[in-house]
Amino acid sequence: MKSPLAGTNKDILFPYIKDHLEEYLSAHWEEDECKQDVHLLKKQVEEDLRLHRACAQHSLDQSGHTDEEKAIREVVDNVLWQMASDRKSTALKQLQGHMWRAAYAAGRIKGEVYQDVVPSIRRWRRQGLKVYIYSSGSVEAQKLLFGYSVEGDVLDLFDGHFDTNIGTKVESKSYVRIAERMGCPPEEIMFLTDVTREAKAAEDAGMNVAVVVRPGNMELTEEERSHYNLITTFSQLEVMGSA
């Protein structure tokens, strides 16, 4: 999960999926949760075909195969194709979240968090602010990352979580829905992101926006640099709370 809060998790979490996917599916194939994950992936393929979107070549059918290894291989191919294509489908994120949950619980991985994040959020909360996460990673994956972080369990810092079930991060309607769920006017919300397409969508919904420039981020254009409020660390952001 790459975000303005979490550091090198992309370099830890996604390689973990690639390296352990077949092993995980083989171990959990007959379990209800895994069956549901594969069912959602199959529905995603069907939707892609219906909408004439690019999709993995294999159709997924967990029950139609007598050859379990072949069926698992097709799921692996589908997941790896989605990841290589940078797809952020809910079906993909759900399976990844379940794999990460098992890995976090076993102590195989920990969530990386930028050093400025925790003290800054604690300061904001002392000022009376509420803090929410909106990520392309599933809510479960978010809770795992911050529940098993290098800083320990820091889930108490957050008042709520949103993922792509509320809409994609590049659609302004998603941010309108989030404001409604929070019970707060968009103009009273500050949205932090390291992706300018997301910044534009939030801005179009009426939110205040700051673009967080972190090492390894995509280079901003001169127009983007002049348009957006840029910060390199959360500690640079001064926001007024109700306290």
PDB file of C-alpha atoms in Angstrom:
ATOM      1  CA  MET A   1       0.000   0.000   0.000  1.00  0.00           C
ATOM      2  CA  LYS A   2       1.595   3.249  -1.138  1.00  0.00           C
ATOM      3  CA  SER A   3       0.300   6.415   0.541  1.00  0.00           C
ATOM      4  CA  PRO A   4       1.454   9.703   2.053  1.00  0.00           C
ATOM      5  CA  LEU A   5       1.345   7.928   5.460  1.00  0.00           C
ATOM      6  CA  ALA A   6       3.011   4.611   4.741  1.00  0.00           C
ATOM      7  CA  GLY A   7       6.558   4.390   3.478  1.00  0.00           C
ATOM      8  CA  THR A   8       8.111   1.448   1.673  1.00  0.00           C
ATOM      9  CA  ASN A   9       5.159  -0.929   2.077  1.00  0.00           C
ATOM     10  CA  LYS A  10       4.820  -1.179  -1.684  1.00  0.00           C
ATOM     11  CA  ASP A  11       8.277  -2.767  -1.734  1.00  0.00           C
ATOM     12  CA  ILE A  12       7.291  -5.232   0.994  1.00  0.00           C
ATOM     13  CA  LEU A  13       3.610  -6.036   0.590  1.00  0.00           C
ATOM     14  CA  PHE A  14       3.266  -6.548  -3.148  1.00  0.00           C
ATOM     15  CA  PRO A  15       6.370  -8.730  -3.569  1.00  0.00           C
ATOM     16  CA  TYR A  16       4.993 -10.806  -0.681  1.00  0.00           C
ATOM     17  CA  ILE A  17       1.801 -11.435  -2.669  1.00  0.00           C
ATOM     18  CA  LYS A  18       3.745 -12.454  -5.771  1.00  0.00           C
ATOM     19  CA  ASP A  19       6.072 -14.754  -3.850  1.00  0.00           C
ATOM     20  CA  HIS A  20       3.431 -16.484  -1.706  1.00  0.00           C
ATOM     21  CA  LEU A  21       0.213 -16.379  -3.756  1.00  0.00           C
ATOM     22  CA  GLU A  22       0.273 -19.963  -5.034  1.00  0.00           C
ATOM     23  CA  GLU A  23       1.279 -21.279  -1.608  1.00  0.00           C
ATOM     24  CA  TYR A  24      -1.550 -19.330   0.060  1.00  0.00           C
ATOM     25  CA  LEU A  25      -4.208 -20.490  -2.401  1.00  0.00           C
ATOM     26  CA  SER A  26      -3.109 -24.116  -2.100  1.00  0.00           C
ATOM     27  CA  ALA A  27      -3.332 -23.941   1.688  1.00  0.00           C
ATOM     28  CA  HIS A  28      -6.733 -22.201   1.826  1.00  0.00           C
ATOM     29  CA  TRP A  29      -8.448 -23.340  -1.409  1.00  0.00           C
ATOM     30  CA  GLU A  30     -11.306 -25.213   0.278  1.00  0.00           C
ATOM     31  CA  GLU A  31     -12.031 -22.526   2.856  1.00  0.00           C
ATOM     32  CA  ASP A  32     -15.120 -20.338   2.487  1.00  0.00           C
ATOM     33  CA  GLU A  33     -13.163 -17.075   2.596  1.00  0.00           C
ATOM     34  CA  CYS A  34     -10.857 -18.171  -0.206  1.00  0.00           C
ATOM     35  CA  LYS A  35     -13.823 -19.403  -2.249  1.00  0.00           C
ATOM     36  CA  GLN A  36     -15.438 -15.982  -1.875  1.00  0.00           C
ATOM     37  CA  ASP A  37     -12.219 -14.262  -2.951  1.00  0.00           C
ATOM     38  CA  VAL A  38     -12.019 -16.380  -6.110  1.00  0.00           C
ATOM     39  CA  HIS A  39     -15.727 -15.792  -6.775  1.00  0.00           C
ATOM     40  CA  LEU A  40     -15.175 -12.017  -6.662  1.00  0.00           C
ATOM     41  CA  LEU A  41     -12.226 -12.306  -9.040  1.00  0.00           C
ATOM     42  CA  LYS A  42     -14.412 -14.294 -11.425  1.00  0.00           C
ATOM     43  CA  LYS A  43     -17.128 -11.614 -11.244  1.00  0.00           C
ATOM     44  CA  GLN A  44     -14.479  -8.991 -12.047  1.00  0.00           C
ATOM     45  CA  VAL A  45     -13.464 -10.899 -15.195  1.00  0.00           C
ATOM     46  CA  GLU A  46     -17.123 -11.164 -16.242  1.00  0.00           C
ATOM     47  CA  GLU A  47     -17.626  -7.420 -15.741  1.00  0.00           C
ATOM     48  CA  ASP A  48     -14.459  -6.615 -17.695  1.00  0.00           C
ATOM     49  CA  LEU A  49     -15.651  -8.773 -20.593  1.00  0.00           C
ATOM     50  CA  ARG A  50     -19.116  -7.221 -20.502  1.00  0.00           C
ATOM     51  CA  LEU A  51     -17.662  -3.702 -20.607  1.00  0.00           C
ATOM     52  CA  HIS A  52     -15.037  -4.691 -23.208  1.00  0.00           C
ATOM     53  CA  ARG A  53     -12.249  -3.769 -20.826  1.00  0.00           C
ATOM     54  CA  ALA A  54      -8.853  -5.412 -20.964  1.00  0.00           C
ATOM     55  CA  CYS A  55      -8.760  -8.433 -18.700  1.00  0.00           C
ATOM     56  CA  ALA A  56      -6.753 -11.551 -17.967  1.00  0.00           C
ATOM     57  CA  GLN A  57      -7.157 -14.183 -20.648  1.00  0.00           C
ATOM     58  CA  HIS A  58      -8.240 -16.945 -18.275  1.00  0.00           C
ATOM     59  CA  SER A  59     -11.769 -17.248 -16.971  1.00  0.00           C
ATOM     60  CA  LEU A  60     -11.906 -18.293 -13.344  1.00  0.00           C
ATOM     61  CA  ASP A  61     -13.956 -21.219 -12.143  1.00  0.00           C
ATOM     62  CA  GLN A  62     -13.116 -22.621  -8.756  1.00  0.00           C
ATOM     63  CA  SER A  63     -15.632 -25.470  -8.851  1.00  0.00           C
ATOM     64  CA  GLY A  64     -15.495 -26.447 -12.504  1.00  0.00           C
ATOM     65  CA  HIS A  65     -12.000 -27.941 -12.430  1.00  0.00           C
ATOM     66  CA  THR A  66     -11.116 -31.454 -11.456  1.00  0.00           C
ATOM     67  CA  ASP A  67      -7.503 -30.330 -11.652  1.00  0.00           C
ATOM     68  CA  GLU A  68      -7.063 -28.137  -8.573  1.00  0.00           C
ATOM     69  CA  GLU A  69      -3.519 -27.174  -9.526  1.00  0.00           C
ATOM     70  CA  LYS A  70      -4.716 -25.870 -12.887  1.00  0.00           C
ATOM     71  CA  ALA A  71      -7.518 -23.876 -11.251  1.00  0.00           C
ATOM     72  CA  ILE A  72      -5.107 -22.343  -8.761  1.00  0.00           C
ATOM     73  CA  ARG A  73      -2.682 -21.521 -11.573  1.00  0.00           C
ATOM     74  CA  GLU A  74      -5.429 -19.628 -13.405  1.00  0.00           C
ATOM     75  CA  VAL A  75      -6.169 -17.568 -10.283  1.00  0.00           C
ATOM     76  CA  VAL A  76      -2.456 -16.859  -9.871  1.00  0.00           C
ATOM     77  CA  ASP A  77      -2.212 -15.745 -13.516  1.00  0.00           C
ATOM     78  CA  ASN A  78      -5.241 -13.480 -13.099  1.00  0.00           C
ATOM     79  CA  VAL A  79      -3.944 -11.849  -9.901  1.00  0.00           C
ATOM     80  CA  LEU A  80      -0.432 -11.326 -11.281  1.00  0.00           C
ATOM     81  CA  TRP A  81      -1.894  -9.831 -14.473  1.00  0.00           C
ATOM     82  CA  GLN A  82      -4.026  -7.394 -12.450  1.00  0.00           C
ATOM     83  CA  MET A  83      -1.025  -6.383 -10.343  1.00  0.00           C
ATOM     84  CA  ALA A  84       1.192  -5.917 -13.421  1.00  0.00           C
ATOM     85  CA  SER A  85      -1.573  -3.775 -14.946  1.00  0.00           C
ATOM     86  CA  ASP A  86      -1.837  -1.729 -11.723  1.00  0.00           C
ATOM     87  CA  ARG A  87      -5.490  -2.666 -11.393  1.00  0.00           C
ATOM     88  CA  LYS A  88      -7.089  -1.622  -8.119  1.00  0.00           C
ATOM     89  CA  SER A  89     -10.193  -3.789  -8.260  1.00  0.00           C
ATOM     90  CA  THR A  90     -12.035  -4.531  -5.034  1.00  0.00           C
ATOM     91  CA  ALA A  91     -11.716  -8.270  -5.763  1.00  0.00           C
ATOM     92  CA  LEU A  92      -7.934  -8.035  -5.996  1.00  0.00           C
ATOM     93  CA  LYS A  93      -7.646  -5.856  -2.902  1.00  0.00           C
ATOM     94  CA  GLN A  94      -9.795  -8.253  -0.873  1.00  0.00           C
ATOM     95  CA  LEU A  95      -7.594 -11.265  -1.639  1.00  0.00           C
ATOM     96  CA  GLN A  96      -4.439  -9.257  -0.978  1.00  0.00           C
ATOM     97  CA  GLY A  97      -5.889  -8.083   2.331  1.00  0.00           C
ATOM     98  CA  HIS A  98      -6.566 -11.647   3.439  1.00  0.00           C
ATOM     99  CA  MET A  99      -3.040 -12.717   2.522  1.00  0.00           C
ATOM    100  CA  TRP A 100      -1.519  -9.775   4.382  1.00  0.00           C
ATOM    101  CA  ARG A 101      -3.665 -10.499   7.445  1.00  0.00           C
ATOM    102  CA  ALA A 102      -2.172 -13.990   7.685  1.00  0.00           C
ATOM    103  CA  ALA A 103       1.359 -12.612   7.152  1.00  0.00           C
ATOM    104  CA  TYR A 104       1.000  -9.840   9.756  1.00  0.00           C
ATOM    105  CA  ALA A 105      -0.461 -12.239  12.316  1.00  0.00           C
ATOM    106  CA  ALA A 106       2.443 -14.631  11.745  1.00  0.00           C
ATOM    107  CA  GLY A 107       4.971 -11.802  12.147  1.00  0.00           C
ATOM    108  CA  ARG A 108       6.261 -12.214   8.586  1.00  0.00           C
ATOM    109  CA  ILE A 109       5.753  -8.538   7.752  1.00  0.00           C
ATOM    110  CA  LYS A 110       5.216  -5.201   9.533  1.00  0.00           C
ATOM    111  CA  GLY A 111       3.667  -1.974   8.247  1.00  0.00           C
ATOM    112  CA  GLU A 112       6.146   0.779   7.433  1.00  0.00           C
ATOM    113  CA  VAL A 113       5.001   4.271   8.468  1.00  0.00           C
ATOM    114  CA  TYR A 114       6.843   7.531   7.755  1.00  0.00           C
ATOM    115  CA  GLN A 115       8.424   8.873  10.957  1.00  0.00           C
ATOM    116  CA  ASP A 116       6.544  12.184  10.831  1.00  0.00           C
ATOM    117  CA  VAL A 117       3.099  10.586  10.579  1.00  0.00           C
ATOM    118  CA  VAL A 118       2.326   9.341  14.089  1.00  0.00           C
ATOM    119  CA  PRO A 119       3.482  12.439  16.051  1.00  0.00           C
ATOM    120  CA  SER A 120       1.720  14.752  13.582  1.00  0.00           C
ATOM    121  CA  ILE A 121      -1.591  12.892  13.786  1.00  0.00           C
ATOM    122  CA  ARG A 122      -1.373  12.793  17.586  1.00  0.00           C
ATOM    123  CA  ARG A 123      -0.906  16.589  17.534  1.00  0.00           C
ATOM    124  CA  TRP A 124      -3.891  17.069  15.229  1.00  0.00           C
ATOM    125  CA  ARG A 125      -6.057  14.921  17.468  1.00  0.00           C
ATOM    126  CA  ARG A 126      -5.034  16.968  20.524  1.00  0.00           C
ATOM    127  CA  GLN A 127      -6.268  19.985  18.566  1.00  0.00           C
ATOM    128  CA  GLY A 128      -9.670  18.320  18.226  1.00  0.00           C
ATOM    129  CA  LEU A 129      -9.365  17.085  14.654  1.00  0.00           C
ATOM    130  CA  LYS A 130     -10.714  13.799  13.344  1.00  0.00           C
ATOM    131  CA  VAL A 131      -8.506  11.753  11.033  1.00  0.00           C
ATOM    132  CA  TYR A 132      -9.679   9.273   8.389  1.00  0.00           C
ATOM    133  CA  ILE A 133      -7.898   7.107   5.834  1.00  0.00           C
ATOM    134  CA  TYR A 134      -9.014   6.736   2.211  1.00  0.00           C
ATOM    135  CA  SER A 135      -6.928   4.214   0.315  1.00  0.00           C
ATOM    136  CA  SER A 136      -7.079   1.981  -2.741  1.00  0.00           C
ATOM    137  CA  GLY A 137      -6.060  -0.751  -0.286  1.00  0.00           C
ATOM    138  CA  SER A 138      -9.013  -2.445   1.390  1.00  0.00           C
ATOM    139  CA  VAL A 139     -10.179  -1.293   4.817  1.00  0.00           C
ATOM    140  CA  GLU A 140      -8.932  -4.595   6.193  1.00  0.00           C
ATOM    141  CA  ALA A 141      -5.488  -4.047   4.638  1.00  0.00           C
ATOM    142  CA  GLN A 142      -5.371  -0.542   6.122  1.00  0.00           C
ATOM    143  CA  LYS A 143      -6.201  -1.824   9.593  1.00  0.00           C
ATOM    144  CA  LEU A 144      -3.572  -4.537   9.307  1.00  0.00           C
ATOM    145  CA  LEU A 145      -0.866  -2.106   8.215  1.00  0.00           C
ATOM    146  CA  PHE A 146      -1.521   0.290  11.087  1.00  0.00           C
ATOM    147  CA  GLY A 147      -2.388  -2.435  13.584  1.00  0.00           C
ATOM    148  CA  TYR A 148       0.915  -4.246  12.967  1.00  0.00           C
ATOM    149  CA  SER A 149       3.106  -1.239  12.153  1.00  0.00           C
ATOM    150  CA  VAL A 150       6.739  -0.643  13.056  1.00  0.00           C
ATOM    151  CA  GLU A 151       5.303   1.926  15.513  1.00  0.00           C
ATOM    152  CA  GLY A 152       3.080  -0.733  17.087  1.00  0.00           C
ATOM    153  CA  ASP A 153      -0.724  -0.694  16.989  1.00  0.00           C
ATOM    154  CA  VAL A 154      -1.680   2.875  16.039  1.00  0.00           C
ATOM    155  CA  LEU A 155      -5.274   2.253  14.935  1.00  0.00           C
ATOM    156  CA  ASP A 156      -6.481   4.509  17.754  1.00  0.00           C
ATOM    157  CA  LEU A 157      -5.224   7.462  15.673  1.00  0.00           C
ATOM    158  CA  PHE A 158      -7.989   7.045  13.091  1.00  0.00           C
ATOM    159  CA  ASP A 159     -11.701   7.773  13.281  1.00  0.00           C
ATOM    160  CA  GLY A 160     -12.604   5.749  10.209  1.00  0.00           C
ATOM    161  CA  HIS A 161     -11.476   4.076   7.011  1.00  0.00           C
ATOM    162  CA  PHE A 162     -12.600   4.230   3.381  1.00  0.00           C
ATOM    163  CA  ASP A 163     -11.583   2.134   0.370  1.00  0.00           C
ATOM    164  CA  THR A 164     -12.700   1.681  -3.234  1.00  0.00           C
ATOM    165  CA  ASN A 165     -16.078   0.342  -2.113  1.00  0.00           C
ATOM    166  CA  ILE A 166     -17.052   4.006  -1.824  1.00  0.00           C
ATOM    167  CA  GLY A 167     -15.683   4.733  -5.328  1.00  0.00           C
ATOM    168  CA  THR A 168     -12.342   5.138  -7.038  1.00  0.00           C
ATOM    169  CA  LYS A 169      -9.897   7.769  -5.834  1.00  0.00           C
ATOM    170  CA  VAL A 170      -9.889   9.685  -9.129  1.00  0.00           C
ATOM    171  CA  GLU A 171     -13.652  10.346  -9.142  1.00  0.00           C
ATOM    172  CA  SER A 172     -14.966  13.455  -7.416  1.00  0.00           C
ATOM    173  CA  LYS A 173     -18.188  11.634  -6.435  1.00  0.00           C
ATOM    174  CA  SER A 174     -16.141   9.416  -4.125  1.00  0.00           C
ATOM    175  CA  TYR A 175     -15.089  12.432  -2.087  1.00  0.00           C
ATOM    176  CA  VAL A 176     -18.642  13.765  -1.963  1.00  0.00           C
ATOM    177  CA  ARG A 177     -19.760  10.394  -0.537  1.00  0.00           C
ATOM    178  CA  ILE A 178     -16.922  10.427   2.002  1.00  0.00           C
ATOM    179  CA  ALA A 179     -17.900  13.902   3.205  1.00  0.00           C
ATOM    180  CA  GLU A 180     -21.492  12.700   3.589  1.00  0.00           C
ATOM    181  CA  ARG A 181     -20.371   9.645   5.573  1.00  0.00           C
ATOM    182  CA  MET A 182     -18.213  11.848   7.795  1.00  0.00           C
ATOM    183  CA  GLY A 183     -21.102  14.249   8.290  1.00  0.00           C
ATOM    184  CA  CYS A 184     -18.851  17.153   7.388  1.00  0.00           C
ATOM    185  CA  PRO A 185     -19.018  19.762   4.591  1.00  0.00           C
ATOM    186  CA  PRO A 186     -16.292  19.151   1.963  1.00  0.00           C
ATOM    187  CA  GLU A 187     -14.875  22.637   2.475  1.00  0.00           C
ATOM    188  CA  GLU A 188     -14.058  21.717   6.096  1.00  0.00           C
ATOM    189  CA  ILE A 189     -12.028  18.655   5.062  1.00  0.00           C
ATOM    190  CA  MET A 190      -8.306  18.636   4.261  1.00  0.00           C
ATOM    191  CA  PHE A 191      -7.311  15.787   1.924  1.00  0.00           C
ATOM    192  CA  LEU A 192      -3.679  14.717   1.768  1.00  0.00           C
ATOM    193  CA  THR A 193      -2.406  12.714  -1.205  1.00  0.00           C
ATOM    194  CA  ASP A 194       0.722  12.118  -3.245  1.00  0.00           C
ATOM    195  CA  VAL A 195      -1.247  11.646  -6.491  1.00  0.00           C
ATOM    196  CA  THR A 196      -2.386  14.764  -8.355  1.00  0.00           C
ATOM    197  CA  ARG A 197      -5.289  12.998 -10.107  1.00  0.00           C
ATOM    198  CA  GLU A 198      -6.686  12.261  -6.669  1.00  0.00           C
ATOM    199  CA  ALA A 199      -5.987  15.823  -5.583  1.00  0.00           C
ATOM    200  CA  LYS A 200      -7.996  17.158  -8.528  1.00  0.00           C
ATOM    201  CA  ALA A 201     -10.932  14.841  -7.792  1.00  0.00           C
ATOM    202  CA  ALA A 202     -11.029  15.919  -4.138  1.00  0.00           C
ATOM    203  CA  GLU A 203     -10.686  19.565  -5.132  1.00  0.00           C
ATOM    204  CA  ASP A 204     -13.556  19.223  -7.610  1.00  0.00           C
ATOM    205  CA  ALA A 205     -15.668  17.869  -4.744  1.00  0.00           C
ATOM    206  CA  GLY A 206     -14.938  21.030  -2.743  1.00  0.00           C
ATOM    207  CA  MET A 207     -12.264  19.736  -0.373  1.00  0.00           C
ATOM    208  CA  ASN A 208      -9.056  21.477   0.615  1.00  0.00           C
ATOM    209  CA  VAL A 209      -6.025  19.631  -0.732  1.00  0.00           C
ATOM    210  CA  ALA A 210      -2.331  19.312   0.026  1.00  0.00           C
ATOM    211  CA  VAL A 211       0.004  17.206  -2.109  1.00  0.00           C
ATOM    212  CA  VAL A 212       2.594  15.311  -0.078  1.00  0.00           C
ATOM    213  CA  VAL A 213       5.921  15.033  -1.891  1.00  0.00           C
ATOM    214  CA  ARG A 214       7.691  11.875  -0.734  1.00  0.00           C
ATOM    215  CA  PRO A 215      10.860  10.178  -2.024  1.00  0.00           C
ATOM    216  CA  GLY A 216      10.120   8.027  -5.046  1.00  0.00           C
ATOM    217  CA  ASN A 217       6.907   9.836  -5.997  1.00  0.00           C
ATOM    218  CA  MET A 218       6.099  10.717  -9.567  1.00  0.00           C
ATOM    219  CA  GLU A 219       7.592  14.065 -10.599  1.00  0.00           C
ATOM    220  CA  LEU A 220       5.130  16.963 -10.557  1.00  0.00           C
ATOM    221  CA  THR A 221       4.743  19.290 -13.504  1.00  0.00           C
ATOM    222  CA  GLU A 222       5.446  23.002 -13.079  1.00  0.00           C
ATOM    223  CA  GLU A 223       1.717  23.659 -13.363  1.00  0.00           C
ATOM    224  CA  GLU A 224       0.993  21.153 -10.573  1.00  0.00           C
ATOM    225  CA  ARG A 225       3.708  22.637  -8.385  1.00  0.00           C
ATOM    226  CA  SER A 226       2.275  26.115  -8.747  1.00  0.00           C
ATOM    227  CA  HIS A 227      -1.355  25.019  -8.322  1.00  0.00           C
ATOM    228  CA  TYR A 228      -1.200  22.779  -5.252  1.00  0.00           C
ATOM    229  CA  ASN A 229      -0.151  23.357  -1.672  1.00  0.00           C
ATOM    230  CA  LEU A 230       2.950  21.130  -1.390  1.00  0.00           C
ATOM    231  CA  ILE A 231       4.378  19.620   1.785  1.00  0.00           C
ATOM    232  CA  THR A 232       7.216  17.139   2.273  1.00  0.00           C
ATOM    233  CA  THR A 233       6.265  16.096   5.803  1.00  0.00           C
ATOM    234  CA  PHE A 234       3.051  16.046   7.837  1.00  0.00           C
ATOM    235  CA  SER A 235       4.724  18.255  10.440  1.00  0.00           C
ATOM    236  CA  GLN A 236       4.592  21.134   7.946  1.00  0.00           C
ATOM    237  CA  LEU A 237       0.814  21.089   7.882  1.00  0.00           C
ATOM    238  CA  GLU A 238      -0.934  23.382  10.318  1.00  0.00           C
ATOM    239  CA  VAL A 239      -4.655  22.751  10.545  1.00  0.00           C
ATOM    240  CA  MET A 240      -7.151  24.289  12.934  1.00  0.00           C
ATOM    241  CA  GLY A 241      -9.265  22.025  15.091  1.00  0.00           C
ATOM    242  CA  SER A 242     -12.202  22.655  17.372  1.00  0.00           C
ATOM    243  CA  ALA A 243     -10.228  22.302  20.616  1.00  0.00           C
TER     244      ALA A 243
END
